[in-house]
Amino acid sequence: MRNKVTKAIFPVAGLGTRFLPATKSVPKEIMTLVDRPLIQYAIDEARAAGIKEFIFVTSRGKGALEDYFDHSPQLENELRKKGKDDLLEILKSTNMDSGAIAYMRQHKALGLGHAVWCARRLIGNEPFAVILPDDVIAAEKPCLQQMVEAYEETGGNMVAAMEVPPEKASSYGVLDVQEDMGSMVSVKGMVEKPAPGTEPSNLAVIGRYILSPYVLKNLNKIKSGAGGEIQLTDAIAQEIGSDRGVYGYRFRGQRFDCGSKSGFLQATVAFGLSRDDLRDDLHGYLTGIMAAERAAQ
Ligand code: G1P
């Protein structure tokens, strides 16, 4: 029997400079897509995949993130008194069980690999998931759940993968494919942010991982890589050729890069249009401006 994946690491220590000045006082992960903070989408996806322990790797100035997961008795009482049961339900759905959340501080911004390594003692000797909340994935079956199901077959190490336009591949971790089995590929190499023109493919790593604890051991001794940072990709690449191996999983769903302003705006529109209470209004507005633009041409 394979060990179940019950722990997930959420690296949330980044400064979010691309969203300044907002991120001067609001952690990027608290920025809202429609009416839910980015981190809530990541948490919901993890829960759907069976994750029970949530480990946040944070940094200075992320207090609002910790507060977000606290119960808010005063607010709940107010809503109860006013009979606002629907809002109460929404609020309760964000509550986390006691002891389910741990915060680990990354003292220095040394890269994604380092952030994950900071959580090593909370992981121990089990497989674990990593979710990058900037990558928001809209899917009928949540992406990590798809991966957990696939992982039950393969074990080893699995990264979410997606074909990106070739000229964009150098912004990602990129897979060198050994065998392409459709939704699953086995990997013979992976490289973080390859120099343009040297990409082994345009199959990019997206921010969902299921990793063996050996990756944490690899991180113990890894040197800084692309961008002078300790890269998770490099520690995973060291697993290639081991008994465990590395697989890429082409998930079904639409990924939004909420680490960029344009991606965040696109996600806002897409998630807005998927909501029964907003669709008509938003759709009317969008078709209106498009018609006006066409008329002006
Ligand atoms: C990180 C990973 C990269 C991956 C990307 C997906 O990069 O290092 O391998 O392709 O997330 O979003 P970042 O976007 O943090 O530079």
mmCIF file of C-alpha atoms and ligand atoms in Angstrom:
data_model
loop_
_atom_site.group_PDB
_atom_site.id
_atom_site.type_symbol
_atom_site.label_atom_id
_atom_site.label_comp_id
_atom_site.label_asym_id
_atom_site.label_seq_id
_atom_site.Cartn_x
_atom_site.Cartn_y
_atom_site.Cartn_z
ATOM 1 C CA MET A 1 0.000 0.000 0.000
ATOM 2 C CA ARG A 2 1.332 3.395 -0.959
ATOM 3 C CA ASN A 3 1.513 6.074 1.733
ATOM 4 C CA LYS A 4 -1.377 8.507 1.440
ATOM 5 C CA VAL A 5 -0.511 12.125 0.712
ATOM 6 C CA THR A 6 -1.877 14.041 3.710
ATOM 7 C CA LYS A 7 0.521 16.972 4.039
ATOM 8 C CA ALA A 8 0.918 19.961 1.774
ATOM 9 C CA ILE A 9 3.406 22.808 1.772
ATOM 10 C CA PHE A 10 2.278 26.245 0.614
ATOM 11 C CA PRO A 11 5.282 28.474 -0.078
ATOM 12 C CA VAL A 12 3.950 31.968 0.638
ATOM 13 C CA ALA A 13 7.060 33.865 1.656
ATOM 14 C CA GLY A 14 7.440 35.883 -1.566
ATOM 15 C CA LEU A 15 7.373 39.670 -1.424
ATOM 16 C CA GLY A 16 4.870 39.980 -4.248
ATOM 17 C CA THR A 17 6.714 42.952 -5.709
ATOM 18 C CA ARG A 18 4.844 42.639 -9.005
ATOM 19 C CA PHE A 19 1.731 43.769 -7.157
ATOM 20 C CA LEU A 20 3.170 46.814 -5.425
ATOM 21 C CA PRO A 21 1.869 49.045 -3.973
ATOM 22 C CA ALA A 22 -0.954 46.658 -2.923
ATOM 23 C CA THR A 23 1.520 44.182 -1.453
ATOM 24 C CA LYS A 24 3.048 46.891 0.736
ATOM 25 C CA SER A 25 0.490 45.924 3.361
ATOM 26 C CA VAL A 26 -1.503 43.019 1.900
ATOM 27 C CA PRO A 27 0.213 39.666 1.370
ATOM 28 C CA LYS A 28 -0.179 38.656 -2.263
ATOM 29 C CA GLU A 29 -1.948 35.440 -1.248
ATOM 30 C CA ILE A 30 -4.706 37.469 0.412
ATOM 31 C CA MET A 31 -5.490 39.373 -2.775
ATOM 32 C CA THR A 32 -8.947 38.409 -3.905
ATOM 33 C CA LEU A 33 -10.191 36.636 -6.964
ATOM 34 C CA VAL A 34 -13.841 37.768 -7.011
ATOM 35 C CA ASP A 35 -14.442 37.444 -3.248
ATOM 36 C CA ARG A 36 -12.000 34.806 -2.055
ATOM 37 C CA PRO A 37 -8.316 35.258 -1.380
ATOM 38 C CA LEU A 38 -5.930 33.383 -3.658
ATOM 39 C CA ILE A 39 -4.881 31.160 -0.763
ATOM 40 C CA GLN A 40 -8.455 29.945 -0.252
ATOM 41 C CA TYR A 41 -8.488 28.447 -3.758
ATOM 42 C CA ALA A 42 -5.280 26.589 -2.944
ATOM 43 C CA ILE A 43 -6.636 25.346 0.391
ATOM 44 C CA ASP A 44 -9.891 24.147 -1.160
ATOM 45 C CA GLU A 45 -7.967 22.270 -3.834
ATOM 46 C CA ALA A 46 -5.756 20.633 -1.217
ATOM 47 C CA ARG A 47 -8.747 19.603 0.898
ATOM 48 C CA ALA A 48 -10.442 18.031 -2.120
ATOM 49 C CA ALA A 49 -7.282 15.980 -2.651
ATOM 50 C CA GLY A 50 -7.388 14.602 0.899
ATOM 51 C CA ILE A 51 -4.777 16.886 2.485
ATOM 52 C CA LYS A 52 -5.157 17.095 6.271
ATOM 53 C CA GLU A 53 -2.089 19.092 7.306
ATOM 54 C CA PHE A 54 -1.361 22.487 5.812
ATOM 55 C CA ILE A 55 2.111 23.926 6.161
ATOM 56 C CA PHE A 56 2.663 27.556 5.212
ATOM 57 C CA VAL A 57 6.183 28.763 4.663
ATOM 58 C CA THR A 58 5.884 32.459 5.425
ATOM 59 C CA SER A 59 8.064 35.507 5.960
ATOM 60 C CA ARG A 60 7.912 38.887 7.641
ATOM 61 C CA GLY A 61 4.732 40.855 6.981
ATOM 62 C CA LYS A 62 2.433 37.872 6.402
ATOM 63 C CA GLY A 63 0.386 38.354 9.586
ATOM 64 C CA ALA A 64 -2.833 38.933 7.632
ATOM 65 C CA LEU A 65 -2.450 35.456 6.187
ATOM 66 C CA GLU A 66 -2.263 33.869 9.640
ATOM 67 C CA ASP A 67 -5.258 35.902 10.816
ATOM 68 C CA TYR A 68 -7.254 34.821 7.800
ATOM 69 C CA PHE A 69 -7.268 31.220 9.001
ATOM 70 C CA ASP A 70 -8.308 32.062 12.549
ATOM 71 C CA HIS A 71 -11.886 31.643 13.614
ATOM 72 C CA SER A 72 -13.626 35.005 13.973
ATOM 73 C CA PRO A 73 -16.155 34.569 16.826
ATOM 74 C CA GLN A 74 -17.145 38.225 16.893
ATOM 75 C CA LEU A 75 -17.991 38.322 13.203
ATOM 76 C CA GLU A 76 -19.757 34.954 13.436
ATOM 77 C CA ASN A 77 -21.875 36.208 16.370
ATOM 78 C CA GLU A 78 -22.858 39.337 14.512
ATOM 79 C CA LEU A 79 -23.937 37.372 11.461
ATOM 80 C CA ARG A 80 -25.837 34.879 13.635
ATOM 81 C CA LYS A 81 -27.669 37.684 15.427
ATOM 82 C CA LYS A 82 -28.665 39.231 12.127
ATOM 83 C CA GLY A 83 -29.815 35.872 10.747
ATOM 84 C CA LYS A 84 -27.311 36.027 7.876
ATOM 85 C CA ASP A 85 -26.959 32.274 7.633
ATOM 86 C CA ASP A 86 -25.604 32.242 4.087
ATOM 87 C CA LEU A 87 -22.700 34.513 5.026
ATOM 88 C CA LEU A 88 -22.132 32.491 8.169
ATOM 89 C CA GLU A 89 -21.777 29.360 6.068
ATOM 90 C CA ILE A 90 -19.266 31.057 3.766
ATOM 91 C CA LEU A 91 -17.267 32.168 6.779
ATOM 92 C CA LYS A 92 -17.342 28.741 8.369
ATOM 93 C CA SER A 93 -16.104 27.108 5.181
ATOM 94 C CA THR A 94 -12.817 28.984 5.690
ATOM 95 C CA ASN A 95 -12.299 27.696 9.234
ATOM 96 C CA MET A 96 -9.493 25.231 9.668
ATOM 97 C CA ASP A 97 -9.357 22.443 12.258
ATOM 98 C CA SER A 98 -7.267 23.045 15.349
ATOM 99 C CA GLY A 99 -3.761 21.771 14.778
ATOM 100 C CA ALA A 100 -4.231 21.382 11.033
ATOM 101 C CA ILE A 101 -2.145 24.433 10.182
ATOM 102 C CA ALA A 102 1.517 25.080 10.799
ATOM 103 C CA TYR A 103 3.540 28.138 9.930
ATOM 104 C CA MET A 104 7.211 27.913 9.219
ATOM 105 C CA ARG A 105 9.274 31.004 8.733
ATOM 106 C CA GLN A 106 11.700 31.298 5.823
ATOM 107 C CA HIS A 107 14.230 33.742 7.192
ATOM 108 C CA LYS A 108 15.974 34.461 3.918
ATOM 109 C CA ALA A 109 14.524 34.590 0.418
ATOM 110 C CA LEU A 110 16.810 31.905 -1.007
ATOM 111 C CA GLY A 111 14.356 30.394 -3.486
ATOM 112 C CA LEU A 112 11.480 27.925 -3.802
ATOM 113 C CA GLY A 113 13.654 24.901 -3.011
ATOM 114 C CA HIS A 114 14.840 26.539 0.168
ATOM 115 C CA ALA A 115 11.265 27.449 1.163
ATOM 116 C CA VAL A 116 10.188 23.806 0.802
ATOM 117 C CA TRP A 117 13.291 22.623 2.683
ATOM 118 C CA CYS A 118 12.370 24.912 5.603
ATOM 119 C CA ALA A 119 9.337 22.639 6.209
ATOM 120 C CA ARG A 120 11.369 19.393 6.212
ATOM 121 C CA ARG A 121 10.916 18.569 9.899
ATOM 122 C CA LEU A 122 7.143 18.848 9.603
ATOM 123 C CA ILE A 123 7.111 16.443 6.672
ATOM 124 C CA GLY A 124 9.299 13.678 8.051
ATOM 125 C CA ASN A 125 9.502 10.540 5.974
ATOM 126 C CA GLU A 126 6.282 10.762 3.965
ATOM 127 C CA PRO A 127 5.310 11.831 0.478
ATOM 128 C CA PHE A 128 3.949 15.369 0.443
ATOM 129 C CA ALA A 129 2.318 17.878 -1.876
ATOM 130 C CA VAL A 130 3.477 21.378 -2.751
ATOM 131 C CA ILE A 131 1.005 23.955 -4.009
ATOM 132 C CA LEU A 132 2.056 27.323 -5.412
ATOM 133 C CA PRO A 133 -0.980 29.540 -4.805
ATOM 134 C CA ASP A 134 -0.033 31.868 -7.705
ATOM 135 C CA ASP A 135 -0.982 29.108 -10.108
ATOM 136 C CA VAL A 136 -4.763 28.997 -9.938
ATOM 137 C CA ILE A 137 -6.315 26.096 -11.804
ATOM 138 C CA ALA A 138 -9.981 25.998 -12.743
ATOM 139 C CA ALA A 139 -10.985 22.382 -13.242
ATOM 140 C CA GLU A 140 -13.992 20.151 -12.896
ATOM 141 C CA LYS A 141 -11.932 17.788 -10.759
ATOM 142 C CA PRO A 142 -9.391 19.837 -8.810
ATOM 143 C CA CYS A 143 -5.864 19.463 -10.209
ATOM 144 C CA LEU A 144 -4.214 18.048 -7.089
ATOM 145 C CA GLN A 145 -6.964 15.455 -6.769
ATOM 146 C CA GLN A 146 -6.313 14.355 -10.363
ATOM 147 C CA MET A 147 -2.644 14.047 -9.471
ATOM 148 C CA VAL A 148 -3.233 12.117 -6.244
ATOM 149 C CA GLU A 149 -5.298 9.608 -8.224
ATOM 150 C CA ALA A 150 -2.582 9.272 -10.869
ATOM 151 C CA TYR A 151 0.069 9.023 -8.155
ATOM 152 C CA GLU A 152 -1.706 6.027 -6.651
ATOM 153 C CA GLU A 153 -0.664 4.204 -9.837
ATOM 154 C CA THR A 154 2.862 5.533 -10.239
ATOM 155 C CA GLY A 155 4.223 6.587 -6.840
ATOM 156 C CA GLY A 156 7.550 8.379 -7.144
ATOM 157 C CA ASN A 157 7.531 12.101 -7.835
ATOM 158 C CA MET A 158 4.940 13.900 -9.889
ATOM 159 C CA VAL A 159 4.774 17.465 -11.195
ATOM 160 C CA ALA A 160 1.823 19.128 -12.907
ATOM 161 C CA ALA A 161 2.694 19.851 -16.522
ATOM 162 C CA MET A 162 1.289 21.940 -19.323
ATOM 163 C CA GLU A 163 2.368 22.818 -22.848
ATOM 164 C CA VAL A 164 3.227 26.528 -23.040
ATOM 165 C CA PRO A 165 4.049 28.616 -26.116
ATOM 166 C CA PRO A 166 7.702 27.740 -26.957
ATOM 167 C CA GLU A 167 8.846 31.359 -26.539
ATOM 168 C CA LYS A 168 7.520 31.327 -22.955
ATOM 169 C CA ALA A 169 9.154 28.051 -21.896
ATOM 170 C CA SER A 170 12.244 29.756 -20.497
ATOM 171 C CA SER A 171 10.107 31.285 -17.710
ATOM 172 C CA TYR A 172 9.346 27.847 -16.270
ATOM 173 C CA GLY A 173 10.781 24.597 -15.091
ATOM 174 C CA VAL A 174 10.824 22.525 -18.314
ATOM 175 C CA LEU A 175 10.599 18.752 -18.748
ATOM 176 C CA ASP A 176 12.712 16.556 -20.976
ATOM 177 C CA VAL A 177 10.352 13.715 -21.798
ATOM 178 C CA GLN A 178 11.476 10.102 -21.810
ATOM 179 C CA GLU A 179 8.167 8.466 -22.672
ATOM 180 C CA ASP A 180 4.898 10.190 -23.499
ATOM 181 C CA MET A 181 1.920 8.175 -22.288
ATOM 182 C CA GLY A 182 -0.725 10.845 -22.885
ATOM 183 C CA SER A 183 -1.779 12.436 -19.637
ATOM 184 C CA MET A 184 1.368 11.069 -18.033
ATOM 185 C CA VAL A 185 4.960 11.419 -19.174
ATOM 186 C CA SER A 186 8.073 9.926 -17.672
ATOM 187 C CA VAL A 187 10.879 12.399 -17.346
ATOM 188 C CA LYS A 188 14.560 11.995 -18.204
ATOM 189 C CA GLY A 189 15.576 15.562 -17.414
ATOM 190 C CA MET A 190 14.211 18.800 -16.057
ATOM 191 C CA VAL A 191 15.693 22.252 -16.070
ATOM 192 C CA GLU A 192 14.701 25.435 -14.279
ATOM 193 C CA LYS A 193 14.305 28.498 -16.497
ATOM 194 C CA PRO A 194 16.478 27.260 -19.373
ATOM 195 C CA ALA A 195 18.175 29.918 -21.479
ATOM 196 C CA PRO A 196 16.018 30.730 -24.538
ATOM 197 C CA GLY A 197 16.856 28.325 -27.326
ATOM 198 C CA THR A 198 18.064 25.576 -24.977
ATOM 199 C CA GLU A 199 14.661 24.351 -23.733
ATOM 200 C CA PRO A 200 14.351 20.549 -23.953
ATOM 201 C CA SER A 201 10.628 20.938 -24.789
ATOM 202 C CA ASN A 202 7.737 23.297 -24.199
ATOM 203 C CA LEU A 203 6.214 21.069 -21.511
ATOM 204 C CA ALA A 204 6.370 23.303 -18.447
ATOM 205 C CA VAL A 205 6.092 22.540 -14.749
ATOM 206 C CA ILE A 206 3.040 24.160 -13.132
ATOM 207 C CA GLY A 207 2.841 24.761 -9.395
ATOM 208 C CA ARG A 208 1.498 21.417 -8.143
ATOM 209 C CA TYR A 209 3.832 18.692 -6.971
ATOM 210 C CA ILE A 210 3.647 15.349 -5.177
ATOM 211 C CA LEU A 211 7.124 14.568 -3.926
ATOM 212 C CA SER A 212 8.976 11.832 -2.159
ATOM 213 C CA PRO A 213 10.804 12.779 1.068
ATOM 214 C CA TYR A 214 14.070 12.078 -0.787
ATOM 215 C CA VAL A 215 13.600 15.458 -2.464
ATOM 216 C CA LEU A 216 14.054 17.062 0.965
ATOM 217 C CA LYS A 217 17.264 15.104 1.421
ATOM 218 C CA ASN A 218 18.450 16.310 -1.973
ATOM 219 C CA LEU A 219 17.674 19.866 -0.885
ATOM 220 C CA ASN A 220 20.057 19.436 2.055
ATOM 221 C CA LYS A 221 22.977 19.570 -0.298
ATOM 222 C CA ILE A 222 21.812 21.412 -3.338
ATOM 223 C CA LYS A 223 23.658 24.523 -4.523
ATOM 224 C CA SER A 224 21.971 27.618 -5.865
ATOM 225 C CA GLY A 225 20.846 27.283 -9.464
ATOM 226 C CA ALA A 226 18.891 29.473 -11.894
ATOM 227 C CA GLY A 227 18.657 33.096 -10.749
ATOM 228 C CA GLY A 228 21.108 32.353 -7.907
ATOM 229 C CA GLU A 229 18.275 30.623 -5.990
ATOM 230 C CA ILE A 230 17.940 27.148 -4.497
ATOM 231 C CA GLN A 231 15.583 25.556 -6.976
ATOM 232 C CA LEU A 232 13.011 22.872 -6.215
ATOM 233 C CA THR A 233 13.315 21.736 -9.830
ATOM 234 C CA ASP A 234 17.002 20.832 -9.310
ATOM 235 C CA ALA A 235 16.209 18.727 -6.220
ATOM 236 C CA ILE A 236 13.442 16.887 -8.100
ATOM 237 C CA ALA A 237 15.744 16.344 -11.098
ATOM 238 C CA GLN A 238 18.095 14.413 -8.801
ATOM 239 C CA GLU A 239 15.322 11.840 -8.363
ATOM 240 C CA ILE A 240 15.455 10.925 -12.055
ATOM 241 C CA GLY A 241 16.956 7.482 -12.398
ATOM 242 C CA SER A 242 16.130 6.511 -8.793
ATOM 243 C CA ASP A 243 13.657 3.708 -8.028
ATOM 244 C CA ARG A 244 11.036 6.401 -7.632
ATOM 245 C CA GLY A 245 11.482 8.360 -10.834
ATOM 246 C CA VAL A 246 9.818 11.580 -11.941
ATOM 247 C CA TYR A 247 6.566 11.938 -13.861
ATOM 248 C CA GLY A 248 4.861 14.896 -15.459
ATOM 249 C CA TYR A 249 1.082 14.937 -15.325
ATOM 250 C CA ARG A 250 -0.889 16.854 -17.959
ATOM 251 C CA PHE A 251 -3.853 17.948 -15.840
ATOM 252 C CA ARG A 252 -7.291 18.706 -17.201
ATOM 253 C CA GLY A 253 -8.186 22.308 -16.431
ATOM 254 C CA GLN A 254 -7.325 25.904 -17.139
ATOM 255 C CA ARG A 255 -4.353 27.442 -15.390
ATOM 256 C CA PHE A 256 -4.105 31.134 -14.610
ATOM 257 C CA ASP A 257 -0.790 32.742 -13.750
ATOM 258 C CA CYS A 258 -1.962 34.902 -10.870
ATOM 259 C CA GLY A 259 1.629 35.921 -10.234
ATOM 260 C CA SER A 260 1.195 38.316 -13.170
ATOM 261 C CA LYS A 261 -1.269 41.190 -13.380
ATOM 262 C CA SER A 262 -2.635 40.078 -16.710
ATOM 263 C CA GLY A 263 -3.141 36.506 -15.463
ATOM 264 C CA PHE A 264 -4.838 37.789 -12.333
ATOM 265 C CA LEU A 265 -7.233 39.914 -14.385
ATOM 266 C CA GLN A 266 -8.005 36.990 -16.701
ATOM 267 C CA ALA A 267 -8.711 34.763 -13.700
ATOM 268 C CA THR A 268 -10.977 37.443 -12.240
ATOM 269 C CA VAL A 269 -13.028 37.545 -15.439
ATOM 270 C CA ALA A 270 -13.133 33.751 -15.808
ATOM 271 C CA PHE A 271 -14.118 33.112 -12.198
ATOM 272 C CA GLY A 272 -16.630 35.971 -12.330
ATOM 273 C CA LEU A 273 -18.245 34.470 -15.443
ATOM 274 C CA SER A 274 -18.449 31.066 -13.761
ATOM 275 C CA ARG A 275 -20.546 32.473 -10.922
ATOM 276 C CA ASP A 276 -24.346 32.326 -11.165
ATOM 277 C CA ASP A 277 -24.734 35.555 -9.196
ATOM 278 C CA LEU A 278 -22.343 37.554 -11.407
ATOM 279 C CA ARG A 279 -22.413 36.002 -14.870
ATOM 280 C CA ASP A 280 -25.210 38.032 -16.472
ATOM 281 C CA ASP A 281 -23.972 41.374 -15.219
ATOM 282 C CA LEU A 282 -20.352 40.753 -16.099
ATOM 283 C CA HIS A 283 -21.164 39.226 -19.453
ATOM 284 C CA GLY A 284 -23.355 42.210 -20.332
ATOM 285 C CA TYR A 285 -20.554 44.573 -19.390
ATOM 286 C CA LEU A 286 -17.902 42.702 -21.384
ATOM 287 C CA THR A 287 -19.997 42.384 -24.530
ATOM 288 C CA GLY A 288 -20.883 46.077 -24.180
ATOM 289 C CA ILE A 289 -17.282 47.251 -24.119
ATOM 290 C CA MET A 290 -16.309 44.895 -26.918
ATOM 291 C CA ALA A 291 -19.136 46.209 -29.098
ATOM 292 C CA ALA A 292 -18.112 49.790 -28.312
ATOM 293 C CA GLU A 293 -14.515 48.993 -29.231
ATOM 294 C CA ARG A 294 -15.553 47.422 -32.539
ATOM 295 C CA ALA A 295 -17.798 50.396 -33.346
ATOM 296 C CA ALA A 296 -14.902 52.786 -32.691
ATOM 297 C CA GLN A 297 -12.580 50.972 -35.120
HETATM 298 C C1 G1P B 1 8.147 28.276 -10.113
HETATM 299 C C2 G1P B 1 9.002 27.038 -10.375
HETATM 300 C C3 G1P B 1 8.959 26.685 -11.864
HETATM 301 C C4 G1P B 1 7.532 26.502 -12.314
HETATM 302 C C5 G1P B 1 6.695 27.752 -11.968
HETATM 303 C C6 G1P B 1 5.224 27.496 -12.261
HETATM 304 O O1 G1P B 1 8.757 29.373 -10.753
HETATM 305 O O2 G1P B 1 10.330 27.299 -9.960
HETATM 306 O O3 G1P B 1 9.671 25.499 -12.080
HETATM 307 O O4 G1P B 1 7.501 26.269 -13.707
HETATM 308 O O5 G1P B 1 6.823 28.097 -10.579
HETATM 309 O O6 G1P B 1 4.440 28.622 -12.006
HETATM 310 P P1 G1P B 1 8.379 30.910 -10.436
HETATM 311 O O7 G1P B 1 7.139 31.198 -11.231
HETATM 312 O O8 G1P B 1 8.136 31.010 -8.965
HETATM 313 O O9 G1P B 1 9.541 31.720 -10.908
#
